[in-house]
Amino acid sequence: MVDGALRAVGDARYKGLEEDALAHQQSRLQVRDVGVNIRRTGAGRPLLFLHGAGGVMTWMPFFDALAEHREVFVPDHPGFGLSDEGRWIGSIGDLALFYLDLIEELDLRDFDLVGNSLGGWLAAEIAIRNASRIRSLTLISPAGIRIRGIPCGDNFIWSAEEQVRNVFHDQAFADRALAQTLDPEQVTISLRNRFASTRFGWQPRWFNPDLEKWLHRIKVPAQVIWGEDDKLLPAAWASRWKECLPDARLALMPRCGHLPHVELADQTARIVTEFLKGVAA
Amino acid sequence: MKFVAFHLMPYRPLDLVEAAKHRSAWVVLPNSLYDPEKGADEYESHISSLVYAEELGFDGIAVNEHHQTAYGIMPAPNLIASALIQRTKRVKIAIIGRALPLVNNPLYIAEETAMLDNMSRGRIIQGFVRGIGAEYHSSGTNPFYSHDRFHEAHDLIIRAWSEAGPFEFEGDHYNFKYVNVWPRTYQRPHPPIWIPSQGSSETVAWAADPSRKYPFLVTFAAADAVSRYLNAYRDQAKLFGYEAGGDQLGWAAPIYVAETDEQAVAEAGLAAEQLFNNFLRMTWEMLIPPGYMSMPSMQNFVKMRAALGSQPKRTAEELISSGTALIGSPATVRRKIQEMRDRTGFEVLVSMLQFGTLNDELTRRNMALFASEVMPHFRT
């Protein structure tokens, strides 16, 4: 849903930094019968970033900011980006268990888990099942639970323009994104992302009715970050996450939409980094 | 040639100016725009016009299913079919179709159709469709599984009708410990199946498969596209090693006949535009949710959409010249039908003789003229 948005960041915000940016590598990891495209950069304690419904159309400054102290792994979920479809992965629960396989395959231990939107939901689904290798959890405007009476926006019915505009507070980001045109490969990737996010998020819309029942099992330190002007997933949901997670802090970001790590990349990276520093070794 | 009178049952009293303020005439059009007093008249009027078709000598009358829209106020087409059974004696009643992926229990469809088939002593024709994209929004059905659910629900219903029960059904989307539909269908092994479609190659191949040979009905397309799709079906049949019969090839189109071409356009041109521009108006996101089309079809569609920009407004002139709508004198309409027959060998014409806000008087005149001046020419 935010392909254009992420692209804009790549083009308009990141381009000047490109030469200075840490090189990131792209590789393919086979997990069971699914080839997973993984980008990674940096060195140090591992950090796994789980992307949202729009996938990762371009490498982002946020990843490099995190990579100053971490080895950052950014996989494309099955069906998204350049990863295989893995059609048998039919639900968010399947996807979470698939990721537990992937985590073992990469042999990530004592790692920090960060996810945005669909990826935040996925991170929580992974953590309720098995958090033994997870050191901390950072959820950036996560989907996954809802508060009755405070509905989410409908990115599936929004027009292409609304899909971009409604994920930003600062419409300058949207303007830049909308001015871009996608090349054929990007068109295919954005279609794949949209198909795959439909698979996991269409019904019930962006949540799992069973997830909230089990969030108490996530004992690791958690931080929930939310843009106060999130038109897709209401910031009012943040308090429910804080209530349900045993050890959670909350960071609300004024004048920010659904993608704090894009719209306020430096600030969000600082908030994440500070939190990770405070997590006991 | 077989003639079927098809009705969408649009809500004609719709305030088109008010409706245009909303994103679409589907899903999000507030139902406060529906007036039950006027709506009740609409039901009576639309049902009566289908009953009139029997009197005029049509072979069949047809209804279909659409949800949460002013485009058609028939979310439960079987209810209308049931009323039609009571008010007709001879005509086939085609329900084209039921939207299989939208239901969580396809056995309800198997049961209801079996009831109608008994109540009508075997006059039912059953269409199967996937529903229009907007209905995945309004029903909360995940479009990613649209094709899978369609095929599985289809297999379940056909087995429920044709095999002795009880048996167990083990699927991916549907699982039933007991499949044992009472009543059995009146027609054995089951009512004829028709597949209305916009012409996707996957659907053509599936419908033409020798185990099915389902009549294929191309709906609301320009004449060239209709010809292309029907011939694709014929070609597919040849690949399967058989010759498709004309009764396997159907065309559904809005049709309006008057004394002269000019009069026909004057009376029905606006209504044809309304059908597409007002009642069928929806965004791409509603029309084609992700997964509703296969990835290759979707990639082609995105290219086409890029060329089109926003959805173009249709004009009567263009609808007529492209052969999407047949509007003209009896001679003109006869010629266009004959042309399509020459191009495709099709022998099933599903005529939509009311569309847009076309009123009862013009609708009846159209039906009578079509029955007397067009149909007889194709009865040989």
Short mmCIF file of C-alpha atoms in Angstrom, two decimals, chain A residues 85 87 90 154 156-160 162-163 187-188 191-192 194-195 198-199 202-203, chain B residues 23 28 136-137 140-145 148 285-286 289-291 293 295 298-299 302:
data_model
loop_
_atom_site.label_atom_id
_atom_site.label_comp_id
_atom_site.label_asym_id
_atom_site.label_seq_id
_atom_site.Cartn_x
_atom_site.Cartn_y
_atom_site.Cartn_z
CA GLU A 85 5.21 -17.05 -3.03
CA ARG A 87 1.31 -20.20 -1.26
CA GLY A 90 -2.08 -19.25 4.35
CA ASP A 154 -9.38 0.86 4.46
CA PHE A 156 -7.87 -1.71 0.04
CA ILE A 157 -10.67 0.60 -1.01
CA TRP A 158 -8.54 3.74 -1.10
CA SER A 159 -7.51 4.96 -4.54
CA ALA A 160 -3.87 4.73 -5.55
CA GLU A 162 -5.17 7.95 -1.22
CA GLN A 163 -3.00 4.92 -0.49
CA VAL A 187 5.06 -2.61 -11.01
CA THR A 188 5.31 -6.37 -10.68
CA LEU A 191 1.41 -6.02 -7.41
CA ARG A 192 3.00 -8.95 -5.59
CA ARG A 194 -0.54 -6.04 -2.77
CA PHE A 195 -1.58 -9.64 -3.48
CA THR A 198 -4.37 -9.18 0.83
CA ARG A 199 -3.66 -12.80 1.64
CA TRP A 202 -8.03 -8.70 4.11
CA GLN A 203 -10.30 -10.58 6.48
CA ARG B 23 -17.09 6.91 -4.44
CA VAL B 28 -20.30 2.72 0.03
CA TYR B 136 -15.23 -8.97 -1.94
CA HIS B 137 -15.34 -5.65 -0.13
CA GLY B 140 -15.56 -9.60 3.67
CA THR B 141 -14.34 -12.42 1.44
CA ASN B 142 -10.62 -12.56 0.80
CA PRO B 143 -10.14 -12.07 -2.96
CA PHE B 144 -6.74 -13.76 -2.82
CA TYR B 145 -8.60 -17.08 -2.62
CA ASP B 148 -9.64 -21.47 -5.27
CA GLU B 285 -9.68 -0.80 -6.42
CA MET B 286 -13.27 -1.93 -5.98
CA PRO B 289 -9.24 -6.29 -5.61
CA PRO B 290 -5.85 -8.03 -5.32
CA GLY B 291 -6.03 -11.69 -6.26
CA MET B 293 -7.52 -11.66 -11.25
CA MET B 295 -1.13 -12.20 -11.61
CA MET B 298 -3.45 -8.32 -13.51
CA GLN B 299 -0.17 -7.32 -15.14
CA VAL B 302 -2.28 -2.59 -15.20
#
